[in-house]
Tab-separated table of C-alpha atoms and ligand atoms in Angstrom:
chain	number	residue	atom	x	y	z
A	1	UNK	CA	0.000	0.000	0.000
A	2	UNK	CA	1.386	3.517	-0.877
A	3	UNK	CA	0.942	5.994	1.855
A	4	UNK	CA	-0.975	8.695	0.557
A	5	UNK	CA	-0.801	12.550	0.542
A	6	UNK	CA	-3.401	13.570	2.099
A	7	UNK	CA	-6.938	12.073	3.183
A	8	UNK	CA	-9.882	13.337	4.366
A	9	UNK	CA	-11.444	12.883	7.874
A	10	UNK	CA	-14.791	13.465	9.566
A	11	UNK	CA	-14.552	13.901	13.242
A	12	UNK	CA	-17.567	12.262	13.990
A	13	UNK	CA	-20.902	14.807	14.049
A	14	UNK	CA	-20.611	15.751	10.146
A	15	UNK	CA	-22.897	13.000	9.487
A	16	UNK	CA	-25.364	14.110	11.691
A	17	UNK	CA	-25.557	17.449	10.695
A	18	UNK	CA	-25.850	16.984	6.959
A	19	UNK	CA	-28.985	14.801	8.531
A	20	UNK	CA	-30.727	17.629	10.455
A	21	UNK	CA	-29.710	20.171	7.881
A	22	UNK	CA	-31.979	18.144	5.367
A	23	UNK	CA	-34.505	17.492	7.422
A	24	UNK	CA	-34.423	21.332	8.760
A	25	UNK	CA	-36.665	22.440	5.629
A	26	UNK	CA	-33.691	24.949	4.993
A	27	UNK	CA	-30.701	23.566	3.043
A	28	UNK	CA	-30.158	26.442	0.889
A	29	UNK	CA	-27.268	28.615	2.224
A	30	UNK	CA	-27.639	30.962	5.377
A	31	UNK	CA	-28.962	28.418	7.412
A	32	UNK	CA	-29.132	27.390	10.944
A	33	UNK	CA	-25.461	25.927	10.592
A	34	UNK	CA	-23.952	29.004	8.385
A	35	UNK	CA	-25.164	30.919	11.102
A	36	UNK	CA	-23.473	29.208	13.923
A	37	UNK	CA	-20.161	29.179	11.836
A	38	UNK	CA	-20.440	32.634	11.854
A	39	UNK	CA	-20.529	33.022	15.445
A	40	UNK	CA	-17.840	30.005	16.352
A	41	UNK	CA	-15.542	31.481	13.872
A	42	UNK	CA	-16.264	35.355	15.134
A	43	UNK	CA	-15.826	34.454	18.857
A	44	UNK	CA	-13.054	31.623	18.823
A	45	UNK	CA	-10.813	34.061	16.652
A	46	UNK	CA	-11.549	37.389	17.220
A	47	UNK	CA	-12.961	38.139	13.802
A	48	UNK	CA	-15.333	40.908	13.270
A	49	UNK	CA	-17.647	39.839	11.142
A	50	UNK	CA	-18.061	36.276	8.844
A	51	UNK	CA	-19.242	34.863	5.650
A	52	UNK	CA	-18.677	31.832	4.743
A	53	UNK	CA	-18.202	30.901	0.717
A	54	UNK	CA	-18.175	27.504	-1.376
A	55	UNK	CA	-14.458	28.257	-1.682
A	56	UNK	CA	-11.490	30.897	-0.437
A	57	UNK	CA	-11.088	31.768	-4.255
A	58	UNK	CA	-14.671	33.001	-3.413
A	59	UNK	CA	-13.634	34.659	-0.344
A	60	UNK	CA	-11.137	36.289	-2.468
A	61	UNK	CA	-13.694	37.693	-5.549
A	62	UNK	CA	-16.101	39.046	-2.848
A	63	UNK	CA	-13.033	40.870	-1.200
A	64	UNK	CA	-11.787	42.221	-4.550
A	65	UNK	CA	-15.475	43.349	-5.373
A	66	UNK	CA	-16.200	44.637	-2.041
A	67	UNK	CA	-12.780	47.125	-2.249
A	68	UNK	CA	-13.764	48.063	-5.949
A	69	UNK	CA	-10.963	47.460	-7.630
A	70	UNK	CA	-10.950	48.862	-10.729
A	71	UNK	CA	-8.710	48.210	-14.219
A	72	UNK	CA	-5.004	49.614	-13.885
A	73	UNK	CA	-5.245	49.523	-9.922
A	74	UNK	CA	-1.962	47.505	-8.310
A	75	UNK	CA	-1.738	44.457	-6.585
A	76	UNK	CA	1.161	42.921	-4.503
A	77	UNK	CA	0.982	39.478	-3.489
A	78	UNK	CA	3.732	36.720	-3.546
A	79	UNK	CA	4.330	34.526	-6.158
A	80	UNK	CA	5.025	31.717	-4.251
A	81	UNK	CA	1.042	31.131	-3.865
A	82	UNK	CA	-1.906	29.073	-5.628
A	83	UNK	CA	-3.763	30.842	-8.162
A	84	UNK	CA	-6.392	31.749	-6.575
A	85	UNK	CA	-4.823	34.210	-4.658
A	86	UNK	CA	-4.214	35.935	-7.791
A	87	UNK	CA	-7.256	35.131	-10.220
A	88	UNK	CA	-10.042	37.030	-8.356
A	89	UNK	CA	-7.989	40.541	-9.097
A	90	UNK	CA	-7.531	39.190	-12.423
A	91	UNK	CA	-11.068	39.179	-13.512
A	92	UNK	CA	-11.533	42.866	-12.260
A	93	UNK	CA	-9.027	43.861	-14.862
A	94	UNK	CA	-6.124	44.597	-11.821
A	95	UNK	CA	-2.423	44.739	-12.606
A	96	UNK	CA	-0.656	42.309	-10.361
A	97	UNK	CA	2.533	42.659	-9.034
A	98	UNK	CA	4.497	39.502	-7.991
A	99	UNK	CA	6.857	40.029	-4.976
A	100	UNK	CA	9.555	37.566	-4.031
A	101	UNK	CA	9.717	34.925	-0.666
A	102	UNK	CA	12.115	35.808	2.156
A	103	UNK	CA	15.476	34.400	1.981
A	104	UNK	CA	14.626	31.773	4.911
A	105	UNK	CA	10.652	31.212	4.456
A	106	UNK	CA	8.603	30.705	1.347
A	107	UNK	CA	5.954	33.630	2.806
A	108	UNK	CA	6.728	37.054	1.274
A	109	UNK	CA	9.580	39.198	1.688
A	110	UNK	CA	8.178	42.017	3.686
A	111	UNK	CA	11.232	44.162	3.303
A	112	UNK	CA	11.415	43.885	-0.380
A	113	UNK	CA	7.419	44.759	-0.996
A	114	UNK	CA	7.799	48.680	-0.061
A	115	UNK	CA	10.007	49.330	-3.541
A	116	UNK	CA	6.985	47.501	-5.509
A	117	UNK	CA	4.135	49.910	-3.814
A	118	UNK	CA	3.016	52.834	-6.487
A	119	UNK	CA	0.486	55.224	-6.540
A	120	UNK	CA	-1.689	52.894	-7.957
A	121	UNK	CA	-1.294	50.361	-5.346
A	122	UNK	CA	-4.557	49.729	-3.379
A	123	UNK	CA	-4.226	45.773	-2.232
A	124	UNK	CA	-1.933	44.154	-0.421
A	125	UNK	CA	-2.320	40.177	-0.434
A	126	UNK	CA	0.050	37.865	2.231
A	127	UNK	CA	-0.183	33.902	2.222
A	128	UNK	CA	0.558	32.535	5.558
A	129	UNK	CA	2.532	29.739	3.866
A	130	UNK	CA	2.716	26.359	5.363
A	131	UNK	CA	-0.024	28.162	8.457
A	132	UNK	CA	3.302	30.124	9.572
A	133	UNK	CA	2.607	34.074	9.851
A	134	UNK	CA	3.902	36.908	8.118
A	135	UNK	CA	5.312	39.674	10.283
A	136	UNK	CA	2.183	41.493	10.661
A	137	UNK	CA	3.251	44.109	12.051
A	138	UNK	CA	5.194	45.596	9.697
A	139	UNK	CA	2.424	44.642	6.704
A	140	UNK	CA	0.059	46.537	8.997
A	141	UNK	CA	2.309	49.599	8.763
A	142	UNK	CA	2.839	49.590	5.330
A	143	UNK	CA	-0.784	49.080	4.812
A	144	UNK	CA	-1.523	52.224	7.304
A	145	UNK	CA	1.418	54.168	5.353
A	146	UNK	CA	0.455	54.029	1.890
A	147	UNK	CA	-3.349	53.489	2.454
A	148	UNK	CA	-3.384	50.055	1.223
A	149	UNK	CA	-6.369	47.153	1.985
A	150	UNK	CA	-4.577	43.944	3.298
A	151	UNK	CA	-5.829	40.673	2.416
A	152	UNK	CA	-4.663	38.076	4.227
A	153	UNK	CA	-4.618	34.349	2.735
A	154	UNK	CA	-5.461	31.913	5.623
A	155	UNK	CA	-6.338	28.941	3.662
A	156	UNK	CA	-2.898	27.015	5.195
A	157	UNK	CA	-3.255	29.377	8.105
A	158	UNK	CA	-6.701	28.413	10.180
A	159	UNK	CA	-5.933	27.967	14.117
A	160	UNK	CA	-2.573	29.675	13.723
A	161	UNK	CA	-1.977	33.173	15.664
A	162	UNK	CA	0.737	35.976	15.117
A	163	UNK	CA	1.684	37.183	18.819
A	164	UNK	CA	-0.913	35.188	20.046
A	165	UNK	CA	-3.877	36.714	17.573
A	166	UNK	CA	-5.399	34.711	15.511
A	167	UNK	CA	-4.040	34.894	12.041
A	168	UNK	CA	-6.923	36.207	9.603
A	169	UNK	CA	-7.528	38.925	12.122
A	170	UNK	CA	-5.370	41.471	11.363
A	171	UNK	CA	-6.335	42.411	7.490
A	172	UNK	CA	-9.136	44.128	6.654
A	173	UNK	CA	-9.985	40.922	4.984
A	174	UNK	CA	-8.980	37.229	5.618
A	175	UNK	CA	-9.862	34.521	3.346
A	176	UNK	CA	-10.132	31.355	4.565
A	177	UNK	CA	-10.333	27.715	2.587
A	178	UNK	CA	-12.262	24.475	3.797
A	179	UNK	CA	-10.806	22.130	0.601
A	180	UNK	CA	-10.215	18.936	1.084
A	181	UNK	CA	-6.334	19.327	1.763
A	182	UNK	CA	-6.831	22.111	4.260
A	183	UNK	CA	-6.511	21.382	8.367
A	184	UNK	CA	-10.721	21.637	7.992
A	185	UNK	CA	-12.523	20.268	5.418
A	186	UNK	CA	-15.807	20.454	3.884
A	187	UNK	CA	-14.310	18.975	0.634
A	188	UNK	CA	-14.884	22.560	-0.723
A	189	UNK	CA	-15.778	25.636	1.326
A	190	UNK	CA	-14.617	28.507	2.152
A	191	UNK	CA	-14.845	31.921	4.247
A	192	UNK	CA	-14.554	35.456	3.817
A	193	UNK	CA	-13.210	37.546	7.413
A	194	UNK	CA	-14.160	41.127	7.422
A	195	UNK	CA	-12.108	42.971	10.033
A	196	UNK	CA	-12.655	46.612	9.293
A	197	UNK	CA	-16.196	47.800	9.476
A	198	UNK	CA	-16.760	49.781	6.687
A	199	UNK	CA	-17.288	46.962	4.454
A	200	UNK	CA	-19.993	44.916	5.949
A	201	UNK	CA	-23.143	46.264	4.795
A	202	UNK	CA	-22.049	45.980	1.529
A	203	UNK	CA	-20.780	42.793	2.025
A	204	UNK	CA	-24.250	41.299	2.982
A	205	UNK	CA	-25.528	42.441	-0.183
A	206	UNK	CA	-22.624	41.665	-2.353
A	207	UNK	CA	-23.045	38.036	-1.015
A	208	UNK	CA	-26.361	37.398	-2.134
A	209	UNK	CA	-25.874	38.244	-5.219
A	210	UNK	CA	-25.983	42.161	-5.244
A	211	UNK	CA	-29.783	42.153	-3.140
A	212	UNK	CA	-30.921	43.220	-0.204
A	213	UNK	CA	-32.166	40.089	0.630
A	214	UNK	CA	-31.128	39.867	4.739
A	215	UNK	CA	-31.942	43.417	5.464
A	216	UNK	CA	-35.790	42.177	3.362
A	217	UNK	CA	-35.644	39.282	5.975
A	218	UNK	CA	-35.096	41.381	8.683
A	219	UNK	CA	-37.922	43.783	7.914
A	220	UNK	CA	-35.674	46.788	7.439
A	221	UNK	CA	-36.959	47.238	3.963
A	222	UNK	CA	-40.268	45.976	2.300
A	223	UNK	CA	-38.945	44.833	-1.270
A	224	UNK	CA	-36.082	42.457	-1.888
A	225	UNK	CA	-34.679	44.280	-4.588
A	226	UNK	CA	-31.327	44.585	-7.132
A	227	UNK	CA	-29.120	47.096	-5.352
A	228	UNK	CA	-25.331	45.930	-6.412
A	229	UNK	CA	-23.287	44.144	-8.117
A	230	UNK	CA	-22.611	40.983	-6.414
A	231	UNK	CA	-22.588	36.980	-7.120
A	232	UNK	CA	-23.622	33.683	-5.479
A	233	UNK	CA	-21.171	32.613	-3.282
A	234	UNK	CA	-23.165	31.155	0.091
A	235	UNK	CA	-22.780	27.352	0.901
A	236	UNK	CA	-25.494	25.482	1.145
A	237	UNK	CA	-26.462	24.915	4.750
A	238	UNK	CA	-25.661	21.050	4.525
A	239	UNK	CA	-21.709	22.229	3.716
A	240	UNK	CA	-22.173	24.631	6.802
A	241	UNK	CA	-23.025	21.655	8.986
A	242	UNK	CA	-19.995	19.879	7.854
A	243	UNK	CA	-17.955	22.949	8.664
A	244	UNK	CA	-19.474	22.801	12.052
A	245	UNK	CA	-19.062	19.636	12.844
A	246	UNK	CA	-15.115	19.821	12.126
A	247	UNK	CA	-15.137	22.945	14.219
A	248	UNK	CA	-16.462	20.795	16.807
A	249	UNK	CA	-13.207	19.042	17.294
A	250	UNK	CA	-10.737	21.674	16.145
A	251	UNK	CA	-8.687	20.905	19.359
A	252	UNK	CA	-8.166	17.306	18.496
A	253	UNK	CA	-7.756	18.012	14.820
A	254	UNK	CA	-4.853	20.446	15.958
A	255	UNK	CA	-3.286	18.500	18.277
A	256	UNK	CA	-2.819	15.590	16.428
A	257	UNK	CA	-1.620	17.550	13.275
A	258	UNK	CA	0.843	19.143	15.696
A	259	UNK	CA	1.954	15.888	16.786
A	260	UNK	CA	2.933	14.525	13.580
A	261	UNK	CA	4.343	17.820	12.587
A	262	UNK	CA	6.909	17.168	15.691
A	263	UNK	CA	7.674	13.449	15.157
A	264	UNK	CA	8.666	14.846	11.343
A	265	UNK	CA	10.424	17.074	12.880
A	266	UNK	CA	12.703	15.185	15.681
A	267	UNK	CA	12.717	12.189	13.302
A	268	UNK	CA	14.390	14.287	10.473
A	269	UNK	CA	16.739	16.855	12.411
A	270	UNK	CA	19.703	14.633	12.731
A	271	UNK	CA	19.907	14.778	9.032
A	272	UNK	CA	19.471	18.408	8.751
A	273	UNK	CA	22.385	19.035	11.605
A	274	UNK	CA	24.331	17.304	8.992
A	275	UNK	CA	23.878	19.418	6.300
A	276	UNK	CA	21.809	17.189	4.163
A	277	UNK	CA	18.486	18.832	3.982
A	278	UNK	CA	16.782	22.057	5.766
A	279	UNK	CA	13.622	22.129	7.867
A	280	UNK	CA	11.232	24.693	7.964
A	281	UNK	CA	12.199	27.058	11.277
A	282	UNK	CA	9.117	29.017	12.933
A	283	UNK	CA	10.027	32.824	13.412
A	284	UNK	CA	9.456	33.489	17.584
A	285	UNK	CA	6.055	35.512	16.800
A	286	UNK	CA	4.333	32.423	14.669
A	287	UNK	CA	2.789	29.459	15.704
A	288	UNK	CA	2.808	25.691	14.336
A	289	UNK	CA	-0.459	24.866	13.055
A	290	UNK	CA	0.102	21.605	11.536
A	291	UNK	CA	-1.099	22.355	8.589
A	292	UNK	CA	1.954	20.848	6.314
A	293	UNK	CA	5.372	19.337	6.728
A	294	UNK	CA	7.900	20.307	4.195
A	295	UNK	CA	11.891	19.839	3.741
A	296	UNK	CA	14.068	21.507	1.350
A	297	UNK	CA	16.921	19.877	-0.353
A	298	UNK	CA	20.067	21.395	-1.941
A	299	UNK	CA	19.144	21.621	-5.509
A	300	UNK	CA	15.987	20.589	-7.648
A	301	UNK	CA	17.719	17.241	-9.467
A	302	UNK	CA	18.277	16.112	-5.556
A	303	UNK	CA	14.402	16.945	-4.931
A	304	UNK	CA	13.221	15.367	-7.521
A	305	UNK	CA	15.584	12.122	-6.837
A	306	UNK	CA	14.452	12.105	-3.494
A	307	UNK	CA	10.444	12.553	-4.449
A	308	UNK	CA	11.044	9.520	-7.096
A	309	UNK	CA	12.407	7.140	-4.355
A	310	UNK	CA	9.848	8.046	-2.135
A	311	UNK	CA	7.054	7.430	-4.751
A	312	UNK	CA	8.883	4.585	-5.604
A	313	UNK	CA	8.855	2.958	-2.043
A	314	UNK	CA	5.467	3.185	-1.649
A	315	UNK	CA	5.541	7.111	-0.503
A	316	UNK	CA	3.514	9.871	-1.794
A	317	UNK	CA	5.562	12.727	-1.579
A	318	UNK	CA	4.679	15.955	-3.911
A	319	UNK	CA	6.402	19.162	-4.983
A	320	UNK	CA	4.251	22.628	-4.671
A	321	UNK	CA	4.139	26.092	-5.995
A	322	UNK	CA	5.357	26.952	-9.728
A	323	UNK	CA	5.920	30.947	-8.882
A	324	UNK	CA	3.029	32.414	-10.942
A	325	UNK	CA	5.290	35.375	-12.401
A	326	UNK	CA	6.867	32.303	-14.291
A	327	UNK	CA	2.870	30.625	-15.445
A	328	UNK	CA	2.225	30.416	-19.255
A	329	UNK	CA	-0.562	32.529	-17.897
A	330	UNK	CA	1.260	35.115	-16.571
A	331	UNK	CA	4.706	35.317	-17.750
A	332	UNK	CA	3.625	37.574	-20.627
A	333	UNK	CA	2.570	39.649	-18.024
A	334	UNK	CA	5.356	40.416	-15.911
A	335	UNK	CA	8.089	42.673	-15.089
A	336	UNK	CA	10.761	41.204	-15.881
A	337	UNK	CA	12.153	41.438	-12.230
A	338	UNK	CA	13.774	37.683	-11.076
A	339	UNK	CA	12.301	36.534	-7.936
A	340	UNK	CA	15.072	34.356	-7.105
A	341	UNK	CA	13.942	33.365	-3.781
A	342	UNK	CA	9.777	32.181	-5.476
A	343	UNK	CA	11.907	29.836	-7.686
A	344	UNK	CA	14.291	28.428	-5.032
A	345	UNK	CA	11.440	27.524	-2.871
A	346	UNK	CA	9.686	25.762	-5.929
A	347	UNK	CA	12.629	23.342	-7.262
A	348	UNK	CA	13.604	22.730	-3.821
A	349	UNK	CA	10.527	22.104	-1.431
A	350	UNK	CA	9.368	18.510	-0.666
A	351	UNK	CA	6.252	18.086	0.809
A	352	UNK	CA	5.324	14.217	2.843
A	353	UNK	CA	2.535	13.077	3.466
A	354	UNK	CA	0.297	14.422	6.252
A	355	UNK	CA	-3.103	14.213	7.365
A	356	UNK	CA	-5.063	13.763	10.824
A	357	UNK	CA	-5.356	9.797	10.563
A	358	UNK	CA	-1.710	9.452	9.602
A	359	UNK	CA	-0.021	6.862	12.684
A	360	UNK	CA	3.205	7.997	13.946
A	361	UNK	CA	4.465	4.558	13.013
A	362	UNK	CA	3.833	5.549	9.543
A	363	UNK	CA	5.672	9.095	10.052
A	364	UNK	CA	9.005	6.685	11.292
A	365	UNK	CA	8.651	4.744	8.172
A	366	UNK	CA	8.657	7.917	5.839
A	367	UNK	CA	11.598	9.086	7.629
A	368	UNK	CA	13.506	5.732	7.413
A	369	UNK	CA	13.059	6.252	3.705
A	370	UNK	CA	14.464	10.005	3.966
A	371	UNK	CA	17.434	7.926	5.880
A	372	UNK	CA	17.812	5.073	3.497
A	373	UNK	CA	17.958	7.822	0.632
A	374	UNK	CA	20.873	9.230	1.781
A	375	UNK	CA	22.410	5.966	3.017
A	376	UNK	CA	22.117	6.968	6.450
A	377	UNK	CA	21.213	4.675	9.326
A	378	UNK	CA	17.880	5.353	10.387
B	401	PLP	C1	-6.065	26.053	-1.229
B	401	PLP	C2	-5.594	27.443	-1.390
B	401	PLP	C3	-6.406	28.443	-1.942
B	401	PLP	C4	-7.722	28.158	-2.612
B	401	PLP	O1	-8.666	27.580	-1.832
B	401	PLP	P1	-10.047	27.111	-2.500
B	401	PLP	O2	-10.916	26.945	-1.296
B	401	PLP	O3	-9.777	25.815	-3.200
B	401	PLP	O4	-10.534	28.171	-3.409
B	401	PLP	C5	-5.941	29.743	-1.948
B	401	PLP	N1	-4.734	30.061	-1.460
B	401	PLP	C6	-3.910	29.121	-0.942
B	401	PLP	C7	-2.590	29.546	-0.400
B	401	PLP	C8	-4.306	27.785	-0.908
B	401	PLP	O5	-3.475	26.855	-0.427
């Protein structure tokens, strides 16, 4: 049997839910569950005010649409990052510009993004790669400097805090992902965090569909009516129950996650002391999240040797990122500036295989084969 990548778990009350949200008579979306998402998410991490999405590519659109971005305005985000971080600003006819990792961390550089801010800057968009934070205070400066909206990407990063707040919490928006390779799952879901006030009328409208359709249902006005642009991005309510009922056991998600992250860790240090590969290091203000273990290796052809013996031996080990400034989409499109550090980080990083129901005896046995790779005893 090959160990794989990643699989799904249900902690137990998913089942249920998706039972009483059918039976509930409401399984469209802002349901009973959606609304106690809201609240668990609002409370638990000091968010202002929640929406939750089928996806965090949705999260992102409804941001981008809720800041009214218009065509020529500027957008920094890493490269380093899925597309959907950069598709929603895309589609409003944005010009994105790609900023390069940190010399240590595949997150963005946040000393090299104040040279890429114009005065047509309006968005600035960090990933929390791997769940580990971004310095956030100095991306809250810049954003308070220059006047710029920050978006922060939390899809690796749910549960994880920056000086002990919750990371998603400090942006005026925070989009979160529920896929089915995230820490929670609701095979696809997301969530859109809205942090400054400003935004969150609009926001209720803009998420169903450009109506007035909650302030209708709360008797505030007497026609539901066309008001804005908007689109349909609520969950159904059955999704929402899912969502709840992995919320439900966050803790033991977490710790578990956490656990294997460590036995990775411990297992594979010896070999990093001796030079052979590099493990990811947590800055002091970050937490570990568990969210994904990765090593880096000295050169791609020695990543990709050591990701074919592992798939070989019965191991499914994967690559990640191709920098998006380098995408047959994209590429066309950029600068021309090299992002040395986006590229590094995508020939070098190896990713093993990690999910809740993954035994520590399995963890030894992937490390053995990191050993037996390098002719080391394990
Ligand atoms: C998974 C992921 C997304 C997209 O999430 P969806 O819910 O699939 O839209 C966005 N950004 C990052 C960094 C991701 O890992």
């Amino acid at each position: 049997m090959k160990i794989p990548f990643n699989k799904p778990w249900f902690a137990g009350n998913e089942i249920q839910h998706i039972v009483n949200a059918a039976y509930s008579g409401h399984i469209s979306g802002n349901g009973a569950f959606t609304k106690k998402c809201h609240a668990l998410f609002e409370e638990k991490y000091g968010l202002l005010k929640c929406f939750l999405t089928t996806s965090c590519t949705d999260a992102f659109e409804m941001a981008a649409m809720l800041i009214d971005l218009k065509p020529e305005d500027e957008v920094i985000m890493p490269s380093f990052t899925f597309v959907s971080t950069a598709n929603p600003f895309i589609l409003r006819g944005a010009v994105i510009r790609f900023a390069d990792s940190s010399n240590n961390h595949p997150n963005i550089d946040v000393d090299g993004i104040e040279a890429l801010i114009t005065d047509k800057t309006r968005v600035l968009v960090v990933v929390h790669y791997a769940g580990v934070a971004v310095d956030m205070e100095k991306v809250m400066a810049l954003s308070a400097k220059y006047g710029l909206f920050v978006i922060e990407d939390v899809a690796h990063a749910i549960d994880a805090t920056y000086k002990a707040k919750a990371l998603g919490s400090f942006g005026h928006f925070g989009a979160f992902s529920f896929h089915e390779t995230k820490n929670i799952s609701t095979g696809e879901g997301g969530m859109l965090a809205i942090n400054d006030p400003q935004f969150i009328k609009r926001a209720e409208i803009v998420w169903e569909k450009g109506t007035n359709r909650a302030a209708f249902f709360r008797g505030e006005v007497d026609k539901y009516n066309w008001v804005d642009v908007g689109s349909s991005f609520l969950p159904s309510d059955i999704i929402a129950g899912v969502l709840y009922g992995q919320m439900q056991q966050i803790e033991t998600i977490q710790a578990k996650r956490v656990e294997i992250w460590n036995r990775y860790h411990a297992q594979l240090k010896p070999l990093a002391d001796k030079g052979l590969i590099y493990l990811p290091e947590i800055p002091d203000f970050a937490t570990n999240n568990g969210h994904m273990f990765y090593l880096l290796l000295k050169d791609e052809e020695q990543r990709n040797a050591l990701m074919d013996y592992l798939n070989n031996n019965n191991v499914h080990a994967v690559f990640h990122y191709l920098p998006l400034h380098k995408s047959q989409f994209f590429q066309g499109r950029h600068d021309g500036r090299q992002l040395p550090n986006a590229i590094r980080f995508s020939e070098t990083l190896l990713r093993l295989p990690f999910f809740y129901e993954l035994p520590i005896g399995f963890v030894d046995l992937i490390c053995s084969k990191v050993y037996a790779y390098f002719n080391i005893k394990f």
